[in-house]
Short mmCIF file of C-alpha atoms in Angstrom, two decimals:
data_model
loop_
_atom_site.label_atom_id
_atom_site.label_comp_id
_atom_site.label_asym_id
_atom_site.label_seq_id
_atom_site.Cartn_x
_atom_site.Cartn_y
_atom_site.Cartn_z
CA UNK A 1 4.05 -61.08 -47.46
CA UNK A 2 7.49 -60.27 -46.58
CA UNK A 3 6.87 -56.73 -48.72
CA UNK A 4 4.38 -55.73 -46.46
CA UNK A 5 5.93 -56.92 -43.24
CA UNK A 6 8.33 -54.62 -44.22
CA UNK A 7 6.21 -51.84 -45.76
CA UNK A 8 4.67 -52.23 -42.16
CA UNK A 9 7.91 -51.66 -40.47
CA UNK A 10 8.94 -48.77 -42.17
CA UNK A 11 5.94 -47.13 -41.37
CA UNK A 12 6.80 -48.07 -37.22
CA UNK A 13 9.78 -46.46 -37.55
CA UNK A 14 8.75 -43.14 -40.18
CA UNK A 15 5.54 -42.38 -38.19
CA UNK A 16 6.85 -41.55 -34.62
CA UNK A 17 9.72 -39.00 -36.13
CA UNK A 18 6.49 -37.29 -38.32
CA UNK A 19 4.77 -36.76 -34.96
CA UNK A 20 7.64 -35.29 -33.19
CA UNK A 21 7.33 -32.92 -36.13
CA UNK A 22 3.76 -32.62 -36.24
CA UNK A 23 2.43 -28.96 -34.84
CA UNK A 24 0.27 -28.71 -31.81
CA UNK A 25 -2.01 -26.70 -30.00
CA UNK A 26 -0.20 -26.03 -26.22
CA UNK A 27 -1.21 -24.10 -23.42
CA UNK A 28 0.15 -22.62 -20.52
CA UNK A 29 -1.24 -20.87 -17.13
CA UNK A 30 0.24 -18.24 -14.50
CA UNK A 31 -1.00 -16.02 -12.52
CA UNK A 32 -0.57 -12.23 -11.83
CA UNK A 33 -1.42 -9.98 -9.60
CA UNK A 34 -1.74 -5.60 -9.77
CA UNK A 35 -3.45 -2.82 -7.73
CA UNK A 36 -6.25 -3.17 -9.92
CA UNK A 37 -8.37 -5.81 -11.42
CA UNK A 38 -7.39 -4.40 -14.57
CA UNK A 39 -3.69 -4.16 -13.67
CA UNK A 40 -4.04 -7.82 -12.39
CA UNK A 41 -5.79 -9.27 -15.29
CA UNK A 42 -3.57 -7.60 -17.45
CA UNK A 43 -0.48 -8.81 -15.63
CA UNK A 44 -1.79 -12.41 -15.31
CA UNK A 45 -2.55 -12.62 -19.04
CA UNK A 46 1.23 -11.11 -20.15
CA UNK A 47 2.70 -13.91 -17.52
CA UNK A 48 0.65 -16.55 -19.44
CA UNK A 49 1.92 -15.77 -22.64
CA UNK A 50 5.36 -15.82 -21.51
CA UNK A 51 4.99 -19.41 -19.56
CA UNK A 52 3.73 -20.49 -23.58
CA UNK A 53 6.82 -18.86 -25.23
CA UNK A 54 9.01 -20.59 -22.30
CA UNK A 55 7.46 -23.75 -22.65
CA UNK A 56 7.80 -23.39 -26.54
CA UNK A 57 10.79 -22.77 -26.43
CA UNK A 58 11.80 -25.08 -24.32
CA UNK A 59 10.44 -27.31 -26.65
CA UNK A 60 12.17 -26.32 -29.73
CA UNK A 61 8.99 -24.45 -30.80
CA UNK A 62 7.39 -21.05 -31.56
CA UNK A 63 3.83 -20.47 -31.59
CA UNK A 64 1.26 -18.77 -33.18
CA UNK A 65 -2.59 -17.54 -32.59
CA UNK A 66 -1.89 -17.20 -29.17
CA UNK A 67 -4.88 -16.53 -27.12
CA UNK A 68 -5.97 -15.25 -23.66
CA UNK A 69 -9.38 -15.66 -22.63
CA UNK A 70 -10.57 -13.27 -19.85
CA UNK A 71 -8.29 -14.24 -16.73
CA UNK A 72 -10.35 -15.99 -13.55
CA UNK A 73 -9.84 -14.29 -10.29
CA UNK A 74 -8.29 -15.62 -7.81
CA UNK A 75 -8.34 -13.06 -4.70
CA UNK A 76 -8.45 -9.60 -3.66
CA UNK A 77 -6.32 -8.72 -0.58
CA UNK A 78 -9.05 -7.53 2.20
CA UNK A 79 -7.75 -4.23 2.19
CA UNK A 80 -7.96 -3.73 -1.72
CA UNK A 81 -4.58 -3.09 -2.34
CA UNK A 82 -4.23 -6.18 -4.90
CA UNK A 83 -5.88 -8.17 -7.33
CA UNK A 84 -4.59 -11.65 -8.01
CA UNK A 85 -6.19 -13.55 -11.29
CA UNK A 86 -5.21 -16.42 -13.49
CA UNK A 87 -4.81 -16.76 -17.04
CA UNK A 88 -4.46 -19.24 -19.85
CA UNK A 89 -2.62 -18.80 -23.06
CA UNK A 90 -3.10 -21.17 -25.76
CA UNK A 91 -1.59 -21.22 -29.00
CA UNK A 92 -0.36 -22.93 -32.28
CA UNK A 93 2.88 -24.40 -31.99
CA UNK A 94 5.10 -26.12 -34.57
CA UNK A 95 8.97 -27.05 -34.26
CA UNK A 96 10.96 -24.00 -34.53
CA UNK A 97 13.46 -23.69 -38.50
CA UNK A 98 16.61 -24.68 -37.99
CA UNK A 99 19.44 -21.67 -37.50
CA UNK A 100 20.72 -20.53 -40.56
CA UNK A 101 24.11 -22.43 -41.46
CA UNK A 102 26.83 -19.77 -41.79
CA UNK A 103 29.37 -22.54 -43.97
CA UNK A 104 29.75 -20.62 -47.38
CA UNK A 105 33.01 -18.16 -47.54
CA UNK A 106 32.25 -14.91 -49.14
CA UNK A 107 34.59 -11.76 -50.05
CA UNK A 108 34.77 -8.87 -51.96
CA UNK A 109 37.24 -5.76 -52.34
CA UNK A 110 36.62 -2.21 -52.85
CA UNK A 111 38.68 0.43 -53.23
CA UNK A 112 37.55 3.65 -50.62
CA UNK A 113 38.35 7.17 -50.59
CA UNK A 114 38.03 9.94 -48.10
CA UNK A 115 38.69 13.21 -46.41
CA UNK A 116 40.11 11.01 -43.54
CA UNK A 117 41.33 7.33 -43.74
CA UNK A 118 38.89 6.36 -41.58
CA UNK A 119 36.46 7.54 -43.99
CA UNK A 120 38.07 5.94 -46.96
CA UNK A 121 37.90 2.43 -44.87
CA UNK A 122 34.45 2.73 -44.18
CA UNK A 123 33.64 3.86 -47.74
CA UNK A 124 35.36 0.99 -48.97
CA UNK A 125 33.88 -1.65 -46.40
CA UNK A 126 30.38 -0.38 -47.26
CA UNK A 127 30.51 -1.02 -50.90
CA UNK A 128 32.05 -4.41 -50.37
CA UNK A 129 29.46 -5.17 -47.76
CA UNK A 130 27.03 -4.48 -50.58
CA UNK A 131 28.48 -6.99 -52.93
CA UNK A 132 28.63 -9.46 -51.23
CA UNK A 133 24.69 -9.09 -49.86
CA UNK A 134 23.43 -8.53 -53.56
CA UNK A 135 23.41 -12.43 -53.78
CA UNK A 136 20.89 -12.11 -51.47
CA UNK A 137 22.03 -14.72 -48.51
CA UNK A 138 22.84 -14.08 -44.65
CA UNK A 139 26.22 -13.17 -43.44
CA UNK A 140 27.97 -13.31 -40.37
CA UNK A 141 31.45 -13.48 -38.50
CA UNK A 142 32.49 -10.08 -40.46
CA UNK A 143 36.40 -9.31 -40.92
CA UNK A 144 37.41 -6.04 -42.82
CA UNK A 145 41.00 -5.64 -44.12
CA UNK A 146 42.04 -2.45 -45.71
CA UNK A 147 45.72 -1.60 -47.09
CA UNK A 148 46.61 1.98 -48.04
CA UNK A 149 46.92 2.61 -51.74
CA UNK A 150 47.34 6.86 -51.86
CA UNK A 151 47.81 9.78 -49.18
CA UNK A 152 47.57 13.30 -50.73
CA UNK A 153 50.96 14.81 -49.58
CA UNK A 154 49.16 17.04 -47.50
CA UNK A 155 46.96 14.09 -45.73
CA UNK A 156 43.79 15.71 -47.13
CA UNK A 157 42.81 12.42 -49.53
CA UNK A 158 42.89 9.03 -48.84
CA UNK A 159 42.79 6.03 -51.10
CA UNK A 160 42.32 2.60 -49.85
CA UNK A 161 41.22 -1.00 -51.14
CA UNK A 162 38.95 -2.92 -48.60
CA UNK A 163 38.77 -6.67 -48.32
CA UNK A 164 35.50 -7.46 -46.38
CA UNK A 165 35.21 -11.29 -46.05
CA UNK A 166 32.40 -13.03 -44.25
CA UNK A 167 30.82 -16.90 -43.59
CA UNK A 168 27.47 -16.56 -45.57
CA UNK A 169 24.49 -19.00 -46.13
CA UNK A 170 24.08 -21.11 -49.48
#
């Protein structure tokens, strides 16, 4: 008894945090207005769509299969000049993925050369870029660091090793 009191429990407390989870179909309506009933309808339906994203969003959600059936008119100004109709978009929504976490260090150096120094950085920086992406994982909060190794006497060759460093994803 006192296993399935608390089997029962458990499931009180799991169930509600699944359904904030669970997807959804939402909806959303606005209205729009243009010089023509096409203009109008078109404008109503793009002003739905954006009330779902904003809602969604507000939400912590992104949706999908969004529809728009034909907007309903609303009015037409007596002397023609504009055409007012309503719209509903409806769509799929489900809790948006979490932001990538940026917590893993990465680094690599590269040694750059060039006609110019600026050149040799950037030559260097690229290929260091590239090793640290070949592990395949998102970077961000980039920092380059580059400390000349060689100067042709006549400052038409430049040598330099590149440190690029960077918070990456796991």
């Amino acid at each position: 008894m006192t296993v399935v009191a608390l089997a029962v429990t458990m499931g009180l407390f799991v169930l509600p945090a699944a359904a904030a989870q669970a997807a959804s179909w939402r909806s959303a309506t606005s209205t729009g207005w243009g010089p023509s009933p096409a203009a109008g309808q078109q404008n109503a339906a793009n002003n739905a769509r954006a009330a779902l994203t904003s809602l969604a969003a507000n939400l912590g959600e992104t949706c999908s299969n969004v529809t728009v059936p034909a907007p309903r008119h609303l009015y037409t100004a007596p002397d023609g000049s504009a055409y007012v109709y309503e719209a509903t978009a409806t769509g799929y929504c489900v809790p948006a993925p979490p932001p990538p976490s940026y917590t893993v260090a990465r680094s690599a150096t590269r040694q750059g050369s060039g006609a110019t120094s600026t050149s040799a950085i950037q030559n260097g920086a690229q290929a260091a870029r590239a090793d640290i992406l070949t592990v395949g994982v998102a970077c961000a909060n980039w920092a380059t660091n580059a400390s000349n190794v060689f100067t042709a006497p006549n400052g038409s060759w430049h040598v330099y090793n590149v440190t690029v460093s960077a918070l990456c994803t796991n």
